[in-house]
XYZ file of N, CA and C in Angstrom:
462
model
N 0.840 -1.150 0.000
C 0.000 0.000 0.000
C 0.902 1.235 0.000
N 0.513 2.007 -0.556
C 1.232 3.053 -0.984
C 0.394 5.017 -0.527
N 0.896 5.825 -0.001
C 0.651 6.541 0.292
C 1.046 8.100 0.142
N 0.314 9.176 0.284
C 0.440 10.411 0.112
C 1.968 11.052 0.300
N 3.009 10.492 1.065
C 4.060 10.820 1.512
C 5.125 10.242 1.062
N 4.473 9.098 0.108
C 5.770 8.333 -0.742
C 6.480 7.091 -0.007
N 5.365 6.746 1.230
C 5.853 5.501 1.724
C 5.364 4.007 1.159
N 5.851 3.105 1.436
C 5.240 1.549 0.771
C 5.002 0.658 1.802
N 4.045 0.367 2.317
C 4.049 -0.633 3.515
C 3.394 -1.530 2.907
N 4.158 -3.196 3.151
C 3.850 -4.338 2.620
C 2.972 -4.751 3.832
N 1.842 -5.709 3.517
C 1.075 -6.745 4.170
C 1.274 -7.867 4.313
N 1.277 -8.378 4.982
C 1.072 -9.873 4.584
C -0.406 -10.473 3.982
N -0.734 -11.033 2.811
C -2.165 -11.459 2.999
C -3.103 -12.496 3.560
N -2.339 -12.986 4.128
C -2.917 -14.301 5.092
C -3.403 -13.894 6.615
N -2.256 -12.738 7.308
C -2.309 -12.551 8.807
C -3.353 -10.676 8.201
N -2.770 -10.019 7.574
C -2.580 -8.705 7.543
C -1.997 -7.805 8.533
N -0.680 -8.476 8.889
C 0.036 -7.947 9.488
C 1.210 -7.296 8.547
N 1.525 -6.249 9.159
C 2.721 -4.918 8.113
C 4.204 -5.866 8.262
N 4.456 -6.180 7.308
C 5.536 -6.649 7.183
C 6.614 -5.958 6.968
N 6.877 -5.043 5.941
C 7.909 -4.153 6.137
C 7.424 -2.391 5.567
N 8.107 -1.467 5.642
C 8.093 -0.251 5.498
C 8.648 0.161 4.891
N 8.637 1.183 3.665
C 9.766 1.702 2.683
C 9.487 3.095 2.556
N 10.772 3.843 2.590
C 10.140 5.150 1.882
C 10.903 5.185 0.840
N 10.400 5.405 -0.282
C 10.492 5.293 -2.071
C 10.788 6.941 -1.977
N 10.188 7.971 -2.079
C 9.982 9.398 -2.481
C 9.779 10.098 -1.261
N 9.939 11.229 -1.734
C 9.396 12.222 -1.113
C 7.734 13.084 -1.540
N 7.301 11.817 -1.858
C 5.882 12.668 -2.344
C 5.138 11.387 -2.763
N 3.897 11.718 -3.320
C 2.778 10.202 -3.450
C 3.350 9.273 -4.706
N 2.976 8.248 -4.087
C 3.165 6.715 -5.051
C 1.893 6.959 -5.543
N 1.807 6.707 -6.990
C 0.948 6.307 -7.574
C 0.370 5.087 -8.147
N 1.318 4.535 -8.672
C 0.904 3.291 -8.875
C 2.056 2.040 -8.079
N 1.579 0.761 -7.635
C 2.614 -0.715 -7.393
C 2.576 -1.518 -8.618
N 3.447 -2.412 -8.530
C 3.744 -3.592 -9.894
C 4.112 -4.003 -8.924
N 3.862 -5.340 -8.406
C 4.960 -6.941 -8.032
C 5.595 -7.158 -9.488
N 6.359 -7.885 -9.244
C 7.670 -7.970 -9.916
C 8.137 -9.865 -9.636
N 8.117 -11.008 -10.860
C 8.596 -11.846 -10.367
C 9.323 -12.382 -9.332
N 9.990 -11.595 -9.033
C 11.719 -11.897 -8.433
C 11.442 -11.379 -7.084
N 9.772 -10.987 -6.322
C 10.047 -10.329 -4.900
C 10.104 -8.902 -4.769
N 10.397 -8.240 -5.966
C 10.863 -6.700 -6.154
C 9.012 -6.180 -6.164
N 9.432 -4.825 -5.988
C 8.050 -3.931 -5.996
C 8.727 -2.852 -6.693
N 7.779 -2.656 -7.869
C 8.180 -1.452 -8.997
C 7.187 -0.539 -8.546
N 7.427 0.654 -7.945
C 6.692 1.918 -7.870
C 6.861 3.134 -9.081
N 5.542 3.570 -8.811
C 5.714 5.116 -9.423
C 5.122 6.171 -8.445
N 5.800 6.984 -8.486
C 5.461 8.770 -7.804
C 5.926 9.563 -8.838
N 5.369 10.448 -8.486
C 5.143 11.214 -9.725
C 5.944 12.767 -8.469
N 6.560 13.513 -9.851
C 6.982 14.091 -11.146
C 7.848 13.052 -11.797
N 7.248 11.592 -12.370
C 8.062 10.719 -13.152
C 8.993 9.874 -12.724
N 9.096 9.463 -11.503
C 10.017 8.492 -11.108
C 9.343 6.818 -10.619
N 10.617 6.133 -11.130
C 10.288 5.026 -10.946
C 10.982 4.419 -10.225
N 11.099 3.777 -9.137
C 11.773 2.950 -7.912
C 11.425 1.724 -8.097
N 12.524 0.413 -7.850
C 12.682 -0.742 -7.728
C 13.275 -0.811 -6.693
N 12.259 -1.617 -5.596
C 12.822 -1.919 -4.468
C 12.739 -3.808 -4.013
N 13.892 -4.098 -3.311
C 13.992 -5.556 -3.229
C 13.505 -6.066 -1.991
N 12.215 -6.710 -1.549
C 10.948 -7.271 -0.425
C 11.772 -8.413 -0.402
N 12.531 -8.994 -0.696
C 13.154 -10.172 0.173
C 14.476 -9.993 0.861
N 15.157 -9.209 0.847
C 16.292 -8.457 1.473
C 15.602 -8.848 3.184
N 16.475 -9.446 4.111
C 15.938 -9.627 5.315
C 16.766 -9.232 6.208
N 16.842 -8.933 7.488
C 17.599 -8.685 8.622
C 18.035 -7.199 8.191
N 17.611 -6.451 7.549
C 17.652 -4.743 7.643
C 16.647 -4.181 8.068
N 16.774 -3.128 8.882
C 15.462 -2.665 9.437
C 14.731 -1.421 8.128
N 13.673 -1.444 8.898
C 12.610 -0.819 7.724
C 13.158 0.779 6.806
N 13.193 1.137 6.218
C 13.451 2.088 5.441
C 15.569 2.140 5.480
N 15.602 0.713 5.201
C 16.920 0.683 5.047
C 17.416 1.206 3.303
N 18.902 1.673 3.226
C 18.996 2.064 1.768
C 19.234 0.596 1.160
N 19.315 -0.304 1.591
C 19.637 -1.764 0.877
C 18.163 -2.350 0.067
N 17.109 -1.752 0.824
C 16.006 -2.152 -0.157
C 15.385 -1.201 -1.673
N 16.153 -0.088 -1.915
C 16.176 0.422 -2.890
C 17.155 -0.346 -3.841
N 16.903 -0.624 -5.102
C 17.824 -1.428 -6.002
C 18.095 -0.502 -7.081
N 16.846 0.273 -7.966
C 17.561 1.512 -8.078
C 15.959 2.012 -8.465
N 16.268 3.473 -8.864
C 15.207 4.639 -8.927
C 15.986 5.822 -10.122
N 14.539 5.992 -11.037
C 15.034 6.628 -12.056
C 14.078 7.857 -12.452
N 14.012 8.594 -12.927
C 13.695 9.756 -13.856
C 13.031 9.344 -14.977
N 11.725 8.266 -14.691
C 11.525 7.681 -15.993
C 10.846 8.500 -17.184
N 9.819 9.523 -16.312
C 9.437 10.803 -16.962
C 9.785 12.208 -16.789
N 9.221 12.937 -17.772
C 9.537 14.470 -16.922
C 8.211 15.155 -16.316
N 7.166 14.162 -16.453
C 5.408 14.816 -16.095
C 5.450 13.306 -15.457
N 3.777 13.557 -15.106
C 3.526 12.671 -14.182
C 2.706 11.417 -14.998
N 3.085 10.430 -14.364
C 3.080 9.003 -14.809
C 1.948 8.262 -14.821
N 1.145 7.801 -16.271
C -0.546 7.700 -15.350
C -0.255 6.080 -15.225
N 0.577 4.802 -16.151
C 0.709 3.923 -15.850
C 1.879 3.251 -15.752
N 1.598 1.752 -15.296
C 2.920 0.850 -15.328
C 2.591 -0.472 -15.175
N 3.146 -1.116 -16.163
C 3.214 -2.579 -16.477
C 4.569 -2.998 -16.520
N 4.689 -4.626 -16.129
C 5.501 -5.444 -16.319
C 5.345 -6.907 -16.837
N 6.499 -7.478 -17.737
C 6.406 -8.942 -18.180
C 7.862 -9.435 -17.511
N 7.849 -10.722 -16.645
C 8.371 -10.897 -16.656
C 9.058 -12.014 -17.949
N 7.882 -12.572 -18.630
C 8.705 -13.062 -19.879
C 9.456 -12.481 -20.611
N 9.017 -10.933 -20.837
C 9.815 -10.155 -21.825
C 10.918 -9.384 -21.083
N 11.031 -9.640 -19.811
C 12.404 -8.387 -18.784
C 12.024 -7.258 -19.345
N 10.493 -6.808 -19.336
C 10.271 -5.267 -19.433
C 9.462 -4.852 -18.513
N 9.219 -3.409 -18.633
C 8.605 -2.322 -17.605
C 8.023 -1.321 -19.549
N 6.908 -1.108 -19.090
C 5.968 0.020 -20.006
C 5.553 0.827 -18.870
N 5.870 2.377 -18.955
C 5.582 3.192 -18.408
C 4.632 4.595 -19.202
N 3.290 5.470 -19.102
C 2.947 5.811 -20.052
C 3.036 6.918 -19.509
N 2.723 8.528 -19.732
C 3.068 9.761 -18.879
C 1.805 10.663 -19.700
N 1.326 11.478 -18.617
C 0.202 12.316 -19.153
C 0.121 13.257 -20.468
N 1.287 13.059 -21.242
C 1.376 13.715 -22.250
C 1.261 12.917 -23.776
N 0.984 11.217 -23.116
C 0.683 10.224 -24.595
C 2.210 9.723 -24.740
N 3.338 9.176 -23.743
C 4.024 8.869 -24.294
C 4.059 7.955 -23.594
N 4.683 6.583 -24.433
C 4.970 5.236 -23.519
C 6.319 4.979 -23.623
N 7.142 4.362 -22.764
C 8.123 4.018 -22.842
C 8.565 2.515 -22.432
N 8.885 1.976 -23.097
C 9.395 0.438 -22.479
C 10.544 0.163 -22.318
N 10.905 -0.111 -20.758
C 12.362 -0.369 -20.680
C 12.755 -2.000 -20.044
N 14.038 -1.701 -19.897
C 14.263 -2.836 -20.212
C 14.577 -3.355 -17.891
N 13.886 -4.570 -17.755
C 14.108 -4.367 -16.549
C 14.990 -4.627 -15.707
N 16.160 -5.333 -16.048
C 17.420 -5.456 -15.332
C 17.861 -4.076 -15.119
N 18.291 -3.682 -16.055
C 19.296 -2.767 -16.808
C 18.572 -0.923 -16.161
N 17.254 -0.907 -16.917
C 16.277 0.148 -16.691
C 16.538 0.798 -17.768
N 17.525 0.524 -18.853
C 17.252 1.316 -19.869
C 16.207 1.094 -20.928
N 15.868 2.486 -21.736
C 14.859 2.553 -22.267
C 15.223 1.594 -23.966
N 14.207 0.704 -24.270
C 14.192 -0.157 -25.350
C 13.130 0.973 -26.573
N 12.279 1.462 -26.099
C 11.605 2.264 -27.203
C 11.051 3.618 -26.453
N 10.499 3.917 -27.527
C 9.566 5.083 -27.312
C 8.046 5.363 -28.227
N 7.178 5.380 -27.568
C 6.152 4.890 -28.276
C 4.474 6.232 -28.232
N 4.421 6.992 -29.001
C 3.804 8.372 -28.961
C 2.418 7.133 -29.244
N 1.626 7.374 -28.161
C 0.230 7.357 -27.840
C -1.126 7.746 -28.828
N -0.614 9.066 -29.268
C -1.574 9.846 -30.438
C -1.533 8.780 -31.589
N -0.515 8.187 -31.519
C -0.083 7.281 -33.363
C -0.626 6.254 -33.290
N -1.781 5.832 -32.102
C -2.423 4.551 -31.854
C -3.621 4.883 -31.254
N -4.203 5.766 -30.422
C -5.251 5.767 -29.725
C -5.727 7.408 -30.260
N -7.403 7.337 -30.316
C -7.516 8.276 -30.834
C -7.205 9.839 -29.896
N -7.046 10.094 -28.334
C -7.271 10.976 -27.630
C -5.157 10.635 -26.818
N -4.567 10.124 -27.334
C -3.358 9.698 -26.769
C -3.270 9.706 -24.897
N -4.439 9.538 -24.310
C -4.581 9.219 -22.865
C -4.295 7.596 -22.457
N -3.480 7.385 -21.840
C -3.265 6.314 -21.885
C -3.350 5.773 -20.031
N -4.464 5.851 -19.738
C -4.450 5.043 -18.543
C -4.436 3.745 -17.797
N -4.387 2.666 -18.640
C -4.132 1.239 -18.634
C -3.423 0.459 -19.539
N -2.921 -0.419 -19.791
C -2.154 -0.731 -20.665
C -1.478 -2.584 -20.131
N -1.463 -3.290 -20.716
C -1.176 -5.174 -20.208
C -0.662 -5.830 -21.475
N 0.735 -6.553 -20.680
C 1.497 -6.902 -21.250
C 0.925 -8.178 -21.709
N 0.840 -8.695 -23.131
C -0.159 -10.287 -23.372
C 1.033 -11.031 -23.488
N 1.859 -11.465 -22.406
C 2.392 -12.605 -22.265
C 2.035 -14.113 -22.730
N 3.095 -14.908 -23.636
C 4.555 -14.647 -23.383
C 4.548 -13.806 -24.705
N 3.598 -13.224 -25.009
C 3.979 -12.426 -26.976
C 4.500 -11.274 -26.991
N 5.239 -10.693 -27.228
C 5.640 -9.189 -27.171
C 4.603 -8.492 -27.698
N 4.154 -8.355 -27.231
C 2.663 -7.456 -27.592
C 1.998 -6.724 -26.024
N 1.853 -5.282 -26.571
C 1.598 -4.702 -24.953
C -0.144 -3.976 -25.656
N -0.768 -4.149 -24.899
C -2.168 -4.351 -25.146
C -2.824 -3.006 -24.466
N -3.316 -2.012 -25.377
C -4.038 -0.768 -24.477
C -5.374 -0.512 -25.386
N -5.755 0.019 -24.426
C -7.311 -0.031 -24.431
C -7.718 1.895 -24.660
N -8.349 2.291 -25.685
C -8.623 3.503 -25.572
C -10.314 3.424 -25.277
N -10.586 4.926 -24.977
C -11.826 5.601 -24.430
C -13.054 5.364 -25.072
N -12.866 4.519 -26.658
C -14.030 4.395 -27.416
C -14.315 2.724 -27.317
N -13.617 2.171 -26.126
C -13.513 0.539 -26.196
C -13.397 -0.212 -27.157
N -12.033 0.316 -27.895
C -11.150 -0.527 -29.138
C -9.906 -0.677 -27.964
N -8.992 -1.501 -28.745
C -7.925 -2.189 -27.987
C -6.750 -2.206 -29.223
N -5.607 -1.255 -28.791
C -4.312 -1.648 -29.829
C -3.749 -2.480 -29.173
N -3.017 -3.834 -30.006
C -1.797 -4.154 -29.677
C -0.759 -3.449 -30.303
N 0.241 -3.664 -29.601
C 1.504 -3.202 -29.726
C 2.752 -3.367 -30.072
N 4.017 -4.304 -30.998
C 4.711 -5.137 -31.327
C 5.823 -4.568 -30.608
N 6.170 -5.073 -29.263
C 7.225 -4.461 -28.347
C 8.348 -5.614 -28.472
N 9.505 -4.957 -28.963
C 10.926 -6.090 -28.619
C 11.182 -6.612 -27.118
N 11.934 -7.591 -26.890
C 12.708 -7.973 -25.715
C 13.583 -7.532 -25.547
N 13.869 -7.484 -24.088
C 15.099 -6.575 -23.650
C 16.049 -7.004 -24.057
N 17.368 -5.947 -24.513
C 18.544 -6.488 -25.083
C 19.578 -6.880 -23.394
């Protein structure tokens, strides 16, 4: 769960007891991604994206060891975020119609993908990766659906 101040507090879902505490930012998370591997991909906005590592144990809560890294993925604020782990990517989309897919080890960017050139209003508030196909799947405002022909990470 994610909050106004840019913190991340994990649950457990069996007990619902707080398992650990993170502070990601200095300002609100907007969106979570789980992440195969244990990791939690955040966004807060003015455009950043944090990867932090939930199995890291015996550090206490808002240790710097659970940040793995955090980037500048936009320069506006971020309306989504997807991940495959078949494809080792991250699609990130930003209020101005742009998507970006990067690559998720690494975090560098694999494309760049203008919103307007596929959806008629370039708002892009949802967006799902159709695993295992490189194809990233968004949905515009008139309930049509582009796919997308996205490479694998190099």
């Amino acid at each position: 769960m994610g909050d106004s101040a840019g913190n991340l507090v994990l649950y457990s879902c069996l007990s619902i007891q707080k398992l650990r505490q993170f502070a990601c930012f200095p300002y609100a998370i907007k969106h979570i991604v789980f992440s195969a591997d244990k990791n939690v991909i955040c966004i807060g906005n003015p455009g950043m994206l944090c990867i932090l590592d939930t199995s890291v144990n015996f550090v206490p809560d808002n240790s710097p060891e659970f940040i793995l890294r955090t980037i500048e993925a936009h320069t506006i604020d971020i309306t989504c975020v997807v991940f495959s782990r078949i494809l080792d990517l991250i699609a990130t989309s930003d209020t101005e119609g742009i998507i970006k897919i990067w690559s998720y080890s690494t975090l560098n960017i694999e494309s760049v993908i203008d919103a307007y050139d596929i959806v008629p209003n370039g708002e892009i508030n949802q967006m799902s990766f159709i695993d295992p196909y490189p194809l990233l799947l968004i949905p515009d405002y008139e309930g049509n659906f582009v796919a997308v022909a996205v490479g694998y990470a190099s």
